[in-house]
GROMACS .gro file of C-alpha atoms in nm:
model
  195
    1UNK     CA    1  -1.158  -0.360  -5.814
    2UNK     CA    2  -0.889  -0.181  -5.614
    3UNK     CA    3  -0.541  -0.270  -5.735
    4UNK     CA    4  -0.222  -0.241  -5.535
    5UNK     CA    5   0.101  -0.287  -5.730
    6UNK     CA    6   0.447  -0.340  -5.592
    7UNK     CA    7   0.804  -0.380  -5.713
    8UNK     CA    8   1.045  -0.503  -5.450
    9UNK     CA    9   1.300  -0.763  -5.349
   10UNK     CA   10   1.157  -1.055  -5.154
   11UNK     CA   11   1.362  -1.269  -4.921
   12UNK     CA   12   1.304  -1.640  -4.869
   13UNK     CA   13   1.463  -1.872  -4.617
   14UNK     CA   14   1.752  -1.890  -4.558
   15UNK     CA   15   1.900  -1.598  -4.756
   16UNK     CA   16   1.762  -1.600  -5.109
   17UNK     CA   17   1.671  -1.264  -5.257
   18UNK     CA   18   1.434  -1.248  -5.553
   19UNK     CA   19   1.289  -0.945  -5.725
   20UNK     CA   20   0.916  -0.937  -5.786
   21UNK     CA   21   0.660  -0.724  -5.960
   22UNK     CA   22   0.318  -0.801  -5.828
   23UNK     CA   23  -0.033  -0.689  -5.768
   24UNK     CA   24  -0.304  -0.745  -5.514
   25UNK     CA   25  -0.654  -0.707  -5.656
   26UNK     CA   26  -0.903  -0.632  -5.378
   27UNK     CA   27  -1.233  -0.800  -5.475
   28UNK     CA   28  -1.045  -0.928  -5.782
   29UNK     CA   29  -1.103  -1.265  -5.941
   30UNK     CA   30  -0.867  -1.552  -6.005
   31UNK     CA   31  -0.928  -1.510  -6.376
   32UNK     CA   32  -0.827  -1.143  -6.359
   33UNK     CA   33  -0.497  -1.217  -6.180
   34UNK     CA   34  -0.421  -1.504  -6.417
   35UNK     CA   35  -0.499  -1.304  -6.734
   36UNK     CA   36  -0.289  -1.008  -6.614
   37UNK     CA   37   0.009  -1.241  -6.564
   38UNK     CA   38  -0.044  -1.399  -6.907
   39UNK     CA   39  -0.068  -1.055  -7.067
   40UNK     CA   40   0.242  -0.914  -6.895
   41UNK     CA   41   0.455  -1.216  -6.986
   42UNK     CA   42   0.311  -1.224  -7.338
   43UNK     CA   43   0.421  -0.866  -7.400
   44UNK     CA   44   0.776  -0.998  -7.371
   45UNK     CA   45   0.705  -1.304  -7.587
   46UNK     CA   46   0.713  -1.538  -7.290
   47UNK     CA   47   0.464  -1.825  -7.307
   48UNK     CA   48   0.548  -2.066  -7.024
   49UNK     CA   49   0.330  -2.351  -6.902
   50UNK     CA   50   0.031  -2.237  -6.697
   51UNK     CA   51  -0.029  -2.475  -6.408
   52UNK     CA   52  -0.367  -2.447  -6.235
   53UNK     CA   53  -0.423  -2.604  -5.897
   54UNK     CA   54  -0.664  -2.579  -5.608
   55UNK     CA   55  -0.494  -2.581  -5.270
   56UNK     CA   56  -0.825  -2.675  -5.104
   57UNK     CA   57  -0.794  -3.028  -5.250
   58UNK     CA   58  -0.472  -3.123  -5.064
   59UNK     CA   59  -0.618  -2.967  -4.749
   60UNK     CA   60  -0.935  -3.178  -4.783
   61UNK     CA   61  -0.729  -3.491  -4.849
   62UNK     CA   62  -0.538  -3.426  -4.529
   63UNK     CA   63  -0.822  -3.314  -4.302
   64UNK     CA   64  -1.102  -3.548  -4.417
   65UNK     CA   65  -0.929  -3.843  -4.578
   66UNK     CA   66  -0.614  -3.883  -4.368
   67UNK     CA   67  -0.358  -3.828  -4.644
   68UNK     CA   68  -0.038  -3.683  -4.505
   69UNK     CA   69   0.053  -3.333  -4.630
   70UNK     CA   70   0.413  -3.452  -4.639
   71UNK     CA   71   0.311  -3.727  -4.883
   72UNK     CA   72   0.122  -3.474  -5.096
   73UNK     CA   73   0.408  -3.220  -5.094
   74UNK     CA   74   0.660  -3.485  -5.197
   75UNK     CA   75   0.415  -3.648  -5.441
   76UNK     CA   76   0.456  -3.983  -5.267
   77UNK     CA   77   0.214  -4.158  -5.501
   78UNK     CA   78   0.272  -4.499  -5.346
   79UNK     CA   79   0.160  -4.375  -5.003
   80UNK     CA   80  -0.141  -4.195  -5.149
   81UNK     CA   81  -0.245  -4.507  -5.340
   82UNK     CA   82  -0.229  -4.709  -5.017
   83UNK     CA   83  -0.497  -4.484  -4.868
   84UNK     CA   84  -0.765  -4.723  -4.992
   85UNK     CA   85  -0.966  -4.441  -5.147
   86UNK     CA   86  -1.123  -4.585  -5.465
   87UNK     CA   87  -1.096  -4.254  -5.655
   88UNK     CA   88  -0.737  -4.167  -5.562
   89UNK     CA   89  -0.588  -4.320  -5.878
   90UNK     CA   90  -0.820  -4.109  -6.093
   91UNK     CA   91  -0.728  -3.792  -5.898
   92UNK     CA   92  -0.355  -3.862  -5.929
   93UNK     CA   93  -0.388  -3.905  -6.307
   94UNK     CA   94  -0.549  -3.564  -6.369
   95UNK     CA   95  -0.304  -3.361  -6.575
   96UNK     CA   96  -0.485  -3.204  -6.870
   97UNK     CA   97  -0.801  -3.003  -6.914
   98UNK     CA   98  -0.960  -3.305  -7.087
   99UNK     CA   99  -0.898  -3.515  -6.774
  100UNK     CA  100  -1.161  -3.298  -6.603
  101UNK     CA  101  -1.440  -3.401  -6.842
  102UNK     CA  102  -1.560  -3.680  -6.611
  103UNK     CA  103  -1.578  -3.597  -6.242
  104UNK     CA  104  -1.793  -3.897  -6.153
  105UNK     CA  105  -1.671  -4.120  -5.874
  106UNK     CA  106  -1.525  -3.843  -5.660
  107UNK     CA  107  -1.688  -3.749  -5.328
  108UNK     CA  108  -1.894  -3.429  -5.333
  109UNK     CA  109  -1.633  -3.215  -5.153
  110UNK     CA  110  -1.355  -3.309  -5.397
  111UNK     CA  111  -1.592  -3.270  -5.695
  112UNK     CA  112  -1.683  -2.919  -5.579
  113UNK     CA  113  -1.316  -2.817  -5.571
  114UNK     CA  114  -1.236  -2.983  -5.905
  115UNK     CA  115  -1.537  -2.801  -6.052
  116UNK     CA  116  -1.372  -2.470  -5.962
  117UNK     CA  117  -1.075  -2.570  -6.177
  118UNK     CA  118  -1.310  -2.674  -6.460
  119UNK     CA  119  -1.485  -2.337  -6.447
  120UNK     CA  120  -1.163  -2.138  -6.461
  121UNK     CA  121  -0.993  -2.331  -6.741
  122UNK     CA  122  -1.299  -2.261  -6.951
  123UNK     CA  123  -1.251  -1.887  -6.901
  124UNK     CA  124  -0.873  -1.850  -6.918
  125UNK     CA  125  -0.752  -1.792  -7.272
  126UNK     CA  126  -0.420  -1.976  -7.287
  127UNK     CA  127  -0.303  -2.269  -7.500
  128UNK     CA  128  -0.056  -2.439  -7.265
  129UNK     CA  129  -0.241  -2.536  -6.945
  130UNK     CA  130  -0.167  -2.825  -6.711
  131UNK     CA  131  -0.394  -2.916  -6.422
  132UNK     CA  132  -0.239  -3.023  -6.091
  133UNK     CA  133  -0.507  -3.094  -5.831
  134UNK     CA  134  -0.251  -3.234  -5.587
  135UNK     CA  135  -0.008  -2.942  -5.604
  136UNK     CA  136   0.039  -2.798  -5.256
  137UNK     CA  137   0.212  -2.464  -5.215
  138UNK     CA  138   0.328  -2.353  -4.875
  139UNK     CA  139   0.175  -2.012  -4.916
  140UNK     CA  140  -0.047  -1.954  -4.620
  141UNK     CA  141  -0.262  -1.686  -4.778
  142UNK     CA  142  -0.377  -1.868  -5.095
  143UNK     CA  143  -0.673  -2.079  -4.992
  144UNK     CA  144  -0.829  -2.208  -5.313
  145UNK     CA  145  -0.735  -2.163  -5.679
  146UNK     CA  146  -0.366  -2.112  -5.746
  147UNK     CA  147  -0.159  -2.077  -6.062
  148UNK     CA  148   0.207  -2.094  -6.152
  149UNK     CA  149   0.376  -2.014  -6.482
  150UNK     CA  150   0.706  -2.188  -6.547
  151UNK     CA  151   0.935  -2.325  -6.813
  152UNK     CA  152   1.222  -2.565  -6.757
  153UNK     CA  153   1.344  -2.482  -6.406
  154UNK     CA  154   1.236  -2.119  -6.411
  155UNK     CA  155   0.933  -1.992  -6.223
  156UNK     CA  156   0.801  -1.679  -6.394
  157UNK     CA  157   0.478  -1.612  -6.204
  158UNK     CA  158   0.259  -1.735  -5.922
  159UNK     CA  159  -0.081  -1.616  -5.809
  160UNK     CA  160  -0.414  -1.711  -5.665
  161UNK     CA  161  -0.710  -1.611  -5.456
  162UNK     CA  162  -0.730  -1.554  -5.084
  163UNK     CA  163  -0.935  -1.388  -4.811
  164UNK     CA  164  -0.823  -1.127  -4.558
  165UNK     CA  165  -1.082  -1.093  -4.285
  166UNK     CA  166  -1.402  -1.080  -4.492
  167UNK     CA  167  -1.246  -0.934  -4.808
  168UNK     CA  168  -1.190  -1.163  -5.106
  169UNK     CA  169  -0.886  -1.080  -5.316
  170UNK     CA  170  -0.658  -1.217  -5.583
  171UNK     CA  171  -0.297  -1.148  -5.655
  172UNK     CA  172   0.010  -1.246  -5.846
  173UNK     CA  173   0.385  -1.199  -5.852
  174UNK     CA  174   0.617  -1.201  -6.152
  175UNK     CA  175   0.971  -1.315  -6.079
  176UNK     CA  176   1.166  -1.054  -6.271
  177UNK     CA  177   1.507  -1.222  -6.255
  178UNK     CA  178   1.372  -1.536  -6.427
  179UNK     CA  179   1.181  -1.325  -6.680
  180UNK     CA  180   1.488  -1.117  -6.768
  181UNK     CA  181   1.705  -1.428  -6.804
  182UNK     CA  182   1.453  -1.583  -7.045
  183UNK     CA  183   1.416  -1.262  -7.246
  184UNK     CA  184   1.797  -1.244  -7.281
  185UNK     CA  185   1.803  -1.611  -7.390
  186UNK     CA  186   1.544  -1.537  -7.660
  187UNK     CA  187   1.746  -1.240  -7.783
  188UNK     CA  188   2.066  -1.448  -7.799
  189UNK     CA  189   1.890  -1.714  -8.007
  190UNK     CA  190   1.746  -1.455  -8.242
  191UNK     CA  191   2.084  -1.287  -8.279
  192UNK     CA  192   2.258  -1.616  -8.365
  193UNK     CA  193   1.982  -1.705  -8.615
  194UNK     CA  194   2.020  -1.367  -8.789
  195UNK     CA  195   2.400  -1.383  -8.799
   0.00000   0.00000   0.00000
């Protein structure tokens, strides 16, 4: 696997600047990007929630089943439930790894994408995983499995898999400002406990 690392400020609309440390893993796997993020955060005693999603599911819901991406992005459950799809309630209720034990009742295309999540949660060594099959990130390059690591209102990491031309790759970014703030919070708590 070829690895390309970067450290740089990233600008988002309209004028937000965030610092990132990231890596692009050419021919890398989702598991590899996810485990690297877990390891890097763990070295600083950070253990946020790991959210695993598959962006192909919202795309399928939109393209094949007529569910609006706006409804998915805003988690408009009422609108999604009015779709008339008999398995939508079951899909909406998926939240834990155990919720993936029974994939019966879903159409084959949705089952295939949920199965990718099942396969990865079995290989990622982390105790605090939530599954979000309806999570839709507006990141044009991630096209399948996606992860985020967060706690409270802080996003610490995001990553996933994508394809550039015919090359499969994975990547991740650590949001250093959020990480530093959390590390400082931990140190303050420890200092007050030891005082």
